[in-house]
PDB file of N, CA, C and O in Angstrom, chain B, residues numbered from 101:
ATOM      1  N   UNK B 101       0.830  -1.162   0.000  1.00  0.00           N
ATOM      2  CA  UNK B 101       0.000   0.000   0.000  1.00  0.00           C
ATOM      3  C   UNK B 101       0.884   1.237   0.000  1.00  0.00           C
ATOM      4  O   UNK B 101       1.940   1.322   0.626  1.00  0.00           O
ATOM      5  N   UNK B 102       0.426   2.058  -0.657  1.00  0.00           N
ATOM      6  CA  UNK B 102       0.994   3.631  -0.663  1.00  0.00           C
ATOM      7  C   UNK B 102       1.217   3.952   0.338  1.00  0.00           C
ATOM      8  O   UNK B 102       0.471   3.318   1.085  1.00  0.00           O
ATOM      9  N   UNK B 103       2.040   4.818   1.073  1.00  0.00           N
ATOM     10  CA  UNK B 103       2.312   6.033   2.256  1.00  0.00           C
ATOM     11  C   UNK B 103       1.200   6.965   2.202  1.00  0.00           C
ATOM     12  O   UNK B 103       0.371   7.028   3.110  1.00  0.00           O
ATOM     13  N   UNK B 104       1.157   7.772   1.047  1.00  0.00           N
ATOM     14  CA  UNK B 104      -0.054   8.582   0.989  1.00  0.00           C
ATOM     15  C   UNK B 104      -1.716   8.260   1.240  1.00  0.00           C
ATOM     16  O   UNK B 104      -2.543   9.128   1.519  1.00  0.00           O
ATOM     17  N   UNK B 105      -1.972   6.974   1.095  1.00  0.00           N
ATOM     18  CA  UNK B 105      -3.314   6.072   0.908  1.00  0.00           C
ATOM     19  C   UNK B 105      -3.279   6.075   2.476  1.00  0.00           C
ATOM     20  O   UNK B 105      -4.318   6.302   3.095  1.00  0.00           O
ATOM     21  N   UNK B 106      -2.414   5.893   2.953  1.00  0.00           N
ATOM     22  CA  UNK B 106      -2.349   5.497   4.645  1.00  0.00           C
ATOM     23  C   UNK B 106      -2.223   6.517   5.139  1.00  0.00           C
ATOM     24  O   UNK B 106      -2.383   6.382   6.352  1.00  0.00           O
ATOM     25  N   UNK B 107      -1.954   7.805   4.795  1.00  0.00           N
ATOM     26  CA  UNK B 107      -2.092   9.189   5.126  1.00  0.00           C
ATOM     27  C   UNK B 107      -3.527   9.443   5.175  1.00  0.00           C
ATOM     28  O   UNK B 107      -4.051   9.521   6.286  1.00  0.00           O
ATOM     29  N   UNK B 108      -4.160   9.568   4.236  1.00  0.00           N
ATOM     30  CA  UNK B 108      -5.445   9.686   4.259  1.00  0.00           C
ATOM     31  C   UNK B 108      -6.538   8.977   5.278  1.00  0.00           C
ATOM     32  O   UNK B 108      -7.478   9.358   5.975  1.00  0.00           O
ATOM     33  N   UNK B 109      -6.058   8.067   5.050  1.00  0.00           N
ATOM     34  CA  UNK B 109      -7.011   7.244   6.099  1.00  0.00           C
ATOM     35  C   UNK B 109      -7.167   7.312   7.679  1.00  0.00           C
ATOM     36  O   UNK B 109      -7.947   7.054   8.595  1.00  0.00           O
ATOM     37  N   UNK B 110      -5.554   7.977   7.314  1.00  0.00           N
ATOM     38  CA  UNK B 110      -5.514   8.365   9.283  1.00  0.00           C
ATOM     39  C   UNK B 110      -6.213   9.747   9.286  1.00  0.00           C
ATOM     40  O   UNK B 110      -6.760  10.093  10.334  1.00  0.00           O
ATOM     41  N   UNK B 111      -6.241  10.472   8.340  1.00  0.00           N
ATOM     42  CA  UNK B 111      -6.559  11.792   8.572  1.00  0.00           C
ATOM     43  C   UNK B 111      -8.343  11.653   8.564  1.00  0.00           C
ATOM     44  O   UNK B 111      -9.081  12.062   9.461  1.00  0.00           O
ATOM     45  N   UNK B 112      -8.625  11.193   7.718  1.00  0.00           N
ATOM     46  CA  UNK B 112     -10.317  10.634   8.276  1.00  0.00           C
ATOM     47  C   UNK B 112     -10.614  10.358   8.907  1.00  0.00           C
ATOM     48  O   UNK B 112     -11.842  10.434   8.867  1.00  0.00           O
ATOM     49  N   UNK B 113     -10.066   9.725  10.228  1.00  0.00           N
ATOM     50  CA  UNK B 113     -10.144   9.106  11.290  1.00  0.00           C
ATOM     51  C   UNK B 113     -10.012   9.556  12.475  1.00  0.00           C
ATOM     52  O   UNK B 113     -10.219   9.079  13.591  1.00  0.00           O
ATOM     53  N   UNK B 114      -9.442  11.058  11.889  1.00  0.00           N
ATOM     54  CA  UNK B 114      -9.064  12.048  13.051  1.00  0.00           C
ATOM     55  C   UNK B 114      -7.733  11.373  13.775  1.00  0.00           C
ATOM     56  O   UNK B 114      -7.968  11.081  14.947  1.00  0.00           O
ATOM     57  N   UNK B 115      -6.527  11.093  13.382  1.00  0.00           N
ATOM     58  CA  UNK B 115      -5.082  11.172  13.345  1.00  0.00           C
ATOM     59  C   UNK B 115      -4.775  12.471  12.694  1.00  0.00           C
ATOM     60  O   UNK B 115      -5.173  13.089  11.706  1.00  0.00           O
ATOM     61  N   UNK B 116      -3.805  12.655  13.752  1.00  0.00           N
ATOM     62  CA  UNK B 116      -2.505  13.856  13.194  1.00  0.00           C
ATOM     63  C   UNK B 116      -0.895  13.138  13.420  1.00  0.00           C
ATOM     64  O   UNK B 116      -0.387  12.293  14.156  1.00  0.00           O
ATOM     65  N   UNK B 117      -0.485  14.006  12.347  1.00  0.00           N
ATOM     66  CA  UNK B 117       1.284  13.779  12.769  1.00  0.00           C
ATOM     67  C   UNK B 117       1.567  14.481  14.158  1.00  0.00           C
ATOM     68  O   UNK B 117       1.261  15.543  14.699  1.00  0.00           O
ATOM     69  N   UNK B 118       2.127  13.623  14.390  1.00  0.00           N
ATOM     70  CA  UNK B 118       2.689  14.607  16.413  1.00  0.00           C
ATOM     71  C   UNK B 118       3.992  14.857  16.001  1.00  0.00           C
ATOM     72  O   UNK B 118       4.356  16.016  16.201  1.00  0.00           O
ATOM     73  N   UNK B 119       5.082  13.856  15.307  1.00  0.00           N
ATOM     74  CA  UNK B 119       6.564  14.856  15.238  1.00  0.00           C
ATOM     75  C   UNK B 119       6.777  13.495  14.176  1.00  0.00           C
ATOM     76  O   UNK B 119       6.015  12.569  13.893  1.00  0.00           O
ATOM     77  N   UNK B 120       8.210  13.838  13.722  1.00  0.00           N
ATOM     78  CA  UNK B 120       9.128  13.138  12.477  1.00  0.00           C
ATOM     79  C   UNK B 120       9.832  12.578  13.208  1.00  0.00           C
ATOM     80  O   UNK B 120      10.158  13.366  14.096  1.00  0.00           O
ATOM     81  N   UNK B 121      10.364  11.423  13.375  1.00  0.00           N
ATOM     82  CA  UNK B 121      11.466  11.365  13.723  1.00  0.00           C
ATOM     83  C   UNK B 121      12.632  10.976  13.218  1.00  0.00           C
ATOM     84  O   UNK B 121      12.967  12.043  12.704  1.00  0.00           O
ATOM     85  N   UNK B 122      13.624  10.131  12.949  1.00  0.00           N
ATOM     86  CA  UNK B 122      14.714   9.661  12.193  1.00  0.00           C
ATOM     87  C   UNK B 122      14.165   9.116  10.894  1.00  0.00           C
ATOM     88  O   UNK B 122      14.069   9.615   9.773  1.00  0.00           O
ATOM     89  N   UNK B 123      13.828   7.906  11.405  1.00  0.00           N
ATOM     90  CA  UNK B 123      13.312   7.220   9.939  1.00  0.00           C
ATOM     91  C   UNK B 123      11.847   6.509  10.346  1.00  0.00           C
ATOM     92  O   UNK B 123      11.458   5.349  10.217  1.00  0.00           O
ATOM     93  N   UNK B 124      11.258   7.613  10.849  1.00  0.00           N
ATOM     94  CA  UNK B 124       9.508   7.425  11.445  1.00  0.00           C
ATOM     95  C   UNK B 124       9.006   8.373  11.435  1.00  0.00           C
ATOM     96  O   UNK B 124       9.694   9.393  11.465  1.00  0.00           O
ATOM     97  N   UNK B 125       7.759   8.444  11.396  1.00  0.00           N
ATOM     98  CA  UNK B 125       6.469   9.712  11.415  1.00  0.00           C
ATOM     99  C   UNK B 125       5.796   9.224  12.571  1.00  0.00           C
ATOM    100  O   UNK B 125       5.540   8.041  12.345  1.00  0.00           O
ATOM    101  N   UNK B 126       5.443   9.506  13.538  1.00  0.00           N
ATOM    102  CA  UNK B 126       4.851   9.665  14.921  1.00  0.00           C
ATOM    103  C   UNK B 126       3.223   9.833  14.492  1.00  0.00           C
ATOM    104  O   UNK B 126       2.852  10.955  14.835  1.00  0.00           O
ATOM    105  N   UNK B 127       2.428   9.269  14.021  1.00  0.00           N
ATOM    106  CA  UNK B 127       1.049   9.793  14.091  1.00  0.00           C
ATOM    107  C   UNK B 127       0.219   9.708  15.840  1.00  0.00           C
ATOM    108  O   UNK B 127       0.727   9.042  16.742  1.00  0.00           O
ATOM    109  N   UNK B 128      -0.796  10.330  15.985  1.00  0.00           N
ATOM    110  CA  UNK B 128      -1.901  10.115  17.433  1.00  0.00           C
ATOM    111  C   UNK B 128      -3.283   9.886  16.643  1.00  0.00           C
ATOM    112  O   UNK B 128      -3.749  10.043  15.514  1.00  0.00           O
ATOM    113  N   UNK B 129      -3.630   9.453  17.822  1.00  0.00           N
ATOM    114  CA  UNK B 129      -5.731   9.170  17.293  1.00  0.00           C
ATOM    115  C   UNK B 129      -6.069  10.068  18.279  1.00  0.00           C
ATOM    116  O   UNK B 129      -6.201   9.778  19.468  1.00  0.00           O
ATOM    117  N   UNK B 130      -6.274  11.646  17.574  1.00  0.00           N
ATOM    118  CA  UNK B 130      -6.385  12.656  18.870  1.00  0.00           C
ATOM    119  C   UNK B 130      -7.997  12.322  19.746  1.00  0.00           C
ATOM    120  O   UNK B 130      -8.264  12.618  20.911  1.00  0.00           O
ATOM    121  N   UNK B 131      -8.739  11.738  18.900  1.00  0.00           N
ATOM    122  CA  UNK B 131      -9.833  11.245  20.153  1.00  0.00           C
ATOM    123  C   UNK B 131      -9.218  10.328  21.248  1.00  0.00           C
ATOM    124  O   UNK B 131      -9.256  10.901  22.337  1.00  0.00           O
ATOM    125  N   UNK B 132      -8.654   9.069  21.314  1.00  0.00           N
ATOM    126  CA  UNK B 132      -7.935   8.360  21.997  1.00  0.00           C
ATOM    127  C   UNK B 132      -7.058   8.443  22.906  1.00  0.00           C
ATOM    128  O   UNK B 132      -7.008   7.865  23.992  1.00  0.00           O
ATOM    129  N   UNK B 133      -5.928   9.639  22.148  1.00  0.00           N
ATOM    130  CA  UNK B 133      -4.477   9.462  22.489  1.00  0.00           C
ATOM    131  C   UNK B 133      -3.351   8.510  22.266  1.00  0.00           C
ATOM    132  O   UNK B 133      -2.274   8.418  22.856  1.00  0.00           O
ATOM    133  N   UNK B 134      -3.883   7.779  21.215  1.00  0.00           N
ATOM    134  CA  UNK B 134      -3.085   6.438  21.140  1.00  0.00           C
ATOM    135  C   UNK B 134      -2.081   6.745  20.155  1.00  0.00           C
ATOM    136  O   UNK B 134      -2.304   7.859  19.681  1.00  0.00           O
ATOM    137  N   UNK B 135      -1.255   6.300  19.755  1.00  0.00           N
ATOM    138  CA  UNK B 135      -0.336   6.697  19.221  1.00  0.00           C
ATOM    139  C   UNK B 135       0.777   5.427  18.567  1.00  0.00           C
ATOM    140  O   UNK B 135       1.117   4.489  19.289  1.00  0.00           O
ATOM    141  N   UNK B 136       1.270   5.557  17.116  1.00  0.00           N
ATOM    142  CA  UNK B 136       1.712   4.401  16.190  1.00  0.00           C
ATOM    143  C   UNK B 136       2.787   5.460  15.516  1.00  0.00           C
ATOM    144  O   UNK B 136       2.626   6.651  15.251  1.00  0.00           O
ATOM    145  N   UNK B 137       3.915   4.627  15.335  1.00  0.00           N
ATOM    146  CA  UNK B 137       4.930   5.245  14.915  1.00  0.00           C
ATOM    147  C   UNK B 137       4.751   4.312  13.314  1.00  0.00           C
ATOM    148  O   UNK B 137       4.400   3.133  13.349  1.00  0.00           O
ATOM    149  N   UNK B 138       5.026   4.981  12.061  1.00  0.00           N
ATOM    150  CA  UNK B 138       4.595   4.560  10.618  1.00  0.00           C
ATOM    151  C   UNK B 138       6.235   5.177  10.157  1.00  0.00           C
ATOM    152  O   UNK B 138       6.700   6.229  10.597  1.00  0.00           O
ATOM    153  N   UNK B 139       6.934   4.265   9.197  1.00  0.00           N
ATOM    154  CA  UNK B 139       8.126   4.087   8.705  1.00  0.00           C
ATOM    155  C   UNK B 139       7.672   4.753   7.265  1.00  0.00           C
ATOM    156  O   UNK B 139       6.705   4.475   6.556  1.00  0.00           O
ATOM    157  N   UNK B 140       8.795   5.807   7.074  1.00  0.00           N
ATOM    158  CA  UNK B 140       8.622   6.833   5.582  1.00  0.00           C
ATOM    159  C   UNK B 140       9.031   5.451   4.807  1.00  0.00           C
ATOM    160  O   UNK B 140      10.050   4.893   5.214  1.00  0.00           O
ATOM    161  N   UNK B 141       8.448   4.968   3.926  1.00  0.00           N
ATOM    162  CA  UNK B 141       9.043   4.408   2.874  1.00  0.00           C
ATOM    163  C   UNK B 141       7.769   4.628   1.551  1.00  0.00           C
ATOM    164  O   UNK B 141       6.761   5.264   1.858  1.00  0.00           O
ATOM    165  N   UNK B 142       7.848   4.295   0.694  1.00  0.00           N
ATOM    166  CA  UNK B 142       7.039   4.336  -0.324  1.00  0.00           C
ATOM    167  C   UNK B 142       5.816   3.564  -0.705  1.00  0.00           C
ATOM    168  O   UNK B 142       4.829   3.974  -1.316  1.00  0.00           O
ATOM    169  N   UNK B 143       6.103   2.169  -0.151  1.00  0.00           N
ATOM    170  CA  UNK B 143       5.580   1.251  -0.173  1.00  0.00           C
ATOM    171  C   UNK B 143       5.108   1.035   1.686  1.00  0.00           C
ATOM    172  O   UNK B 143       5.820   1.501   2.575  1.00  0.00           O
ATOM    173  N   UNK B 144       4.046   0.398   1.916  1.00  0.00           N
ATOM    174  CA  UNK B 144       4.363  -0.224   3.135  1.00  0.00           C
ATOM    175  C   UNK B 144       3.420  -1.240   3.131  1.00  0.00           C
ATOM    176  O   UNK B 144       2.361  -1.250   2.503  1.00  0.00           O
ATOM    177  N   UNK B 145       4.069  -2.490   4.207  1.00  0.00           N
ATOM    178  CA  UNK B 145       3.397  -3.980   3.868  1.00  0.00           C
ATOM    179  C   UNK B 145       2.177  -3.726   4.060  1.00  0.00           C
ATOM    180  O   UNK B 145       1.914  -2.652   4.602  1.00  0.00           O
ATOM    181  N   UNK B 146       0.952  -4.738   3.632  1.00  0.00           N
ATOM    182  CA  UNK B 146      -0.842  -4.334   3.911  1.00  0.00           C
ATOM    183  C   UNK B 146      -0.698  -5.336   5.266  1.00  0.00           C
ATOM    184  O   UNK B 146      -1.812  -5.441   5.779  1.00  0.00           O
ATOM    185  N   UNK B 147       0.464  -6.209   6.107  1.00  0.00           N
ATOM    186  CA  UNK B 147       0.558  -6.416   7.498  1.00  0.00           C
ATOM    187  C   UNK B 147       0.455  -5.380   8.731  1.00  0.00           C
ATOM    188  O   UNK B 147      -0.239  -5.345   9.747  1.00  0.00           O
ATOM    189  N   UNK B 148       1.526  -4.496   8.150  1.00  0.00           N
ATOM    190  CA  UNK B 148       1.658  -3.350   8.857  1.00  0.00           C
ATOM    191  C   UNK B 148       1.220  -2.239   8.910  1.00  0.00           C
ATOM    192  O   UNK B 148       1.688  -1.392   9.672  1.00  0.00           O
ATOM    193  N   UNK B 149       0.094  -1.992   7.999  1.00  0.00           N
ATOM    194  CA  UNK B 149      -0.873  -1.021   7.627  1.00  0.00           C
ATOM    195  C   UNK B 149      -2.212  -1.910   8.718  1.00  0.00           C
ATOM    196  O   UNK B 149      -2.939  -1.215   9.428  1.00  0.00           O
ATOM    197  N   UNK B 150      -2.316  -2.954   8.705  1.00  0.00           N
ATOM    198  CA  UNK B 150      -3.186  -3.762   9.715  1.00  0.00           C
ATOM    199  C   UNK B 150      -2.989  -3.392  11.286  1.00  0.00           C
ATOM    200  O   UNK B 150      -4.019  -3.256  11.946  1.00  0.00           O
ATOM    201  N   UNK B 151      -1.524  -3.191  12.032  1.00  0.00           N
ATOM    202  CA  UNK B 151      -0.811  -3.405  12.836  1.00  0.00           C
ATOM    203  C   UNK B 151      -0.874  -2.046  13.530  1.00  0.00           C
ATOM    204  O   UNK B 151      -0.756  -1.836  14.737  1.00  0.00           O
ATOM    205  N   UNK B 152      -1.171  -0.781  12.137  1.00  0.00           N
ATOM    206  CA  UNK B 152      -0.808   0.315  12.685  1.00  0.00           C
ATOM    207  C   UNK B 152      -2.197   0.998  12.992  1.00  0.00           C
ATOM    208  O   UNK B 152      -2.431   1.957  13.727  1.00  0.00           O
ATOM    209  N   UNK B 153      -3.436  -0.109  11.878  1.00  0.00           N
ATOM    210  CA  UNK B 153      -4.483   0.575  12.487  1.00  0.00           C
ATOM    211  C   UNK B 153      -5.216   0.262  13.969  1.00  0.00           C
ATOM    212  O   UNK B 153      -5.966   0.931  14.680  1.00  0.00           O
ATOM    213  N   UNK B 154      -4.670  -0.996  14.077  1.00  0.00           N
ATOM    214  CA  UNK B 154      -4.874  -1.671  15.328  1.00  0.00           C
ATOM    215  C   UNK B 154      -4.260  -0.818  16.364  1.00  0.00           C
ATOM    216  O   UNK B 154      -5.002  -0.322  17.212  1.00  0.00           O
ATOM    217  N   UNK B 155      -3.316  -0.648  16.386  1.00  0.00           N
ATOM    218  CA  UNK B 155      -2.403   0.453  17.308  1.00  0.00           C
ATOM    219  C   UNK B 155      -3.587   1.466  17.576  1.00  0.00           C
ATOM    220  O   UNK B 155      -4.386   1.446  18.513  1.00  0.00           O
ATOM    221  N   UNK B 156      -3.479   2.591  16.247  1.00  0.00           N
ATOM    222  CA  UNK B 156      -4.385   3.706  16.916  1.00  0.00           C
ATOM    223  C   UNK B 156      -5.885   3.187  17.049  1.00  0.00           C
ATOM    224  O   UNK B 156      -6.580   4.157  17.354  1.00  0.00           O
ATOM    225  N   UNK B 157      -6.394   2.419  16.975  1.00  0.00           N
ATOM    226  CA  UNK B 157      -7.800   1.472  17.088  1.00  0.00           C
ATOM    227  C   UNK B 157      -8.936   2.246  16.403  1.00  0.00           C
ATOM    228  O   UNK B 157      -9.839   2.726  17.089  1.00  0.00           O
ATOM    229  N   UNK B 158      -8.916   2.371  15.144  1.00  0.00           N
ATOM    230  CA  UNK B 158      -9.241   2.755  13.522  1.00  0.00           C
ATOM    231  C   UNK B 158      -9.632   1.508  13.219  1.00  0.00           C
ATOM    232  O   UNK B 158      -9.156   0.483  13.706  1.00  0.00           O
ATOM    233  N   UNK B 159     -10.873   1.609  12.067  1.00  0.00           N
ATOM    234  CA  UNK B 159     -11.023   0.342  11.152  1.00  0.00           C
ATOM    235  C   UNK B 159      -9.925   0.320  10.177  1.00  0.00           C
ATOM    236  O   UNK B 159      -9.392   1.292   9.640  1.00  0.00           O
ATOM    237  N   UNK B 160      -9.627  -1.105  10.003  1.00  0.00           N
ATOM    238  CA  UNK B 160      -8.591  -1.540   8.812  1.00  0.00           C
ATOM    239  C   UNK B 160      -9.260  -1.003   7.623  1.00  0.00           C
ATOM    240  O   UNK B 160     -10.482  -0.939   7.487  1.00  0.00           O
ATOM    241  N   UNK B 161      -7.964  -0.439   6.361  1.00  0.00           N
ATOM    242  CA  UNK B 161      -7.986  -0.251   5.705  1.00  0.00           C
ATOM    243  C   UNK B 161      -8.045  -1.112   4.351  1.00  0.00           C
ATOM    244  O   UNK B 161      -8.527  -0.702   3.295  1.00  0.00           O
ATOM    245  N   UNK B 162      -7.690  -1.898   4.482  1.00  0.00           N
ATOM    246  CA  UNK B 162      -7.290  -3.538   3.966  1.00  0.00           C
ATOM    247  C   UNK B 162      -8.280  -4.338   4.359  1.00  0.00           C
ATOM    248  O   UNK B 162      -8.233  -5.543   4.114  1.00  0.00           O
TER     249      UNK B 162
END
């Protein structure tokens, strides 16, 4: 799955970026507070797109 596709979906969901870090983007589920760290790459597995919605506790995208 895209980076951007998984951008979106958090942002519907009411996720924001909280900070960048090295080779991670920090998103929150500002209703929640929960919080999933998502790896910049281009691609990312549809495992870990599962993993990360579970984290901020979002319906899967996949």
């Amino acid at each position: 799955m895209k980076l951007k596709d998984l951008e979106k979906h958090l942002k519907t969901h009411k996720c924001e970026m909280k900070r960048e870090g090295g080779n991670h983007t920090i998103w929150e589920n500002i209703s929640n507070k929960k919080i999933a760290s998502i790896p910049r790459h281009r691609e990312i597995k549809n495992n870990l797109v599962r993993k990360i919605c579970k984290e901020l506790d979002i319906p899967p995208l996949i």
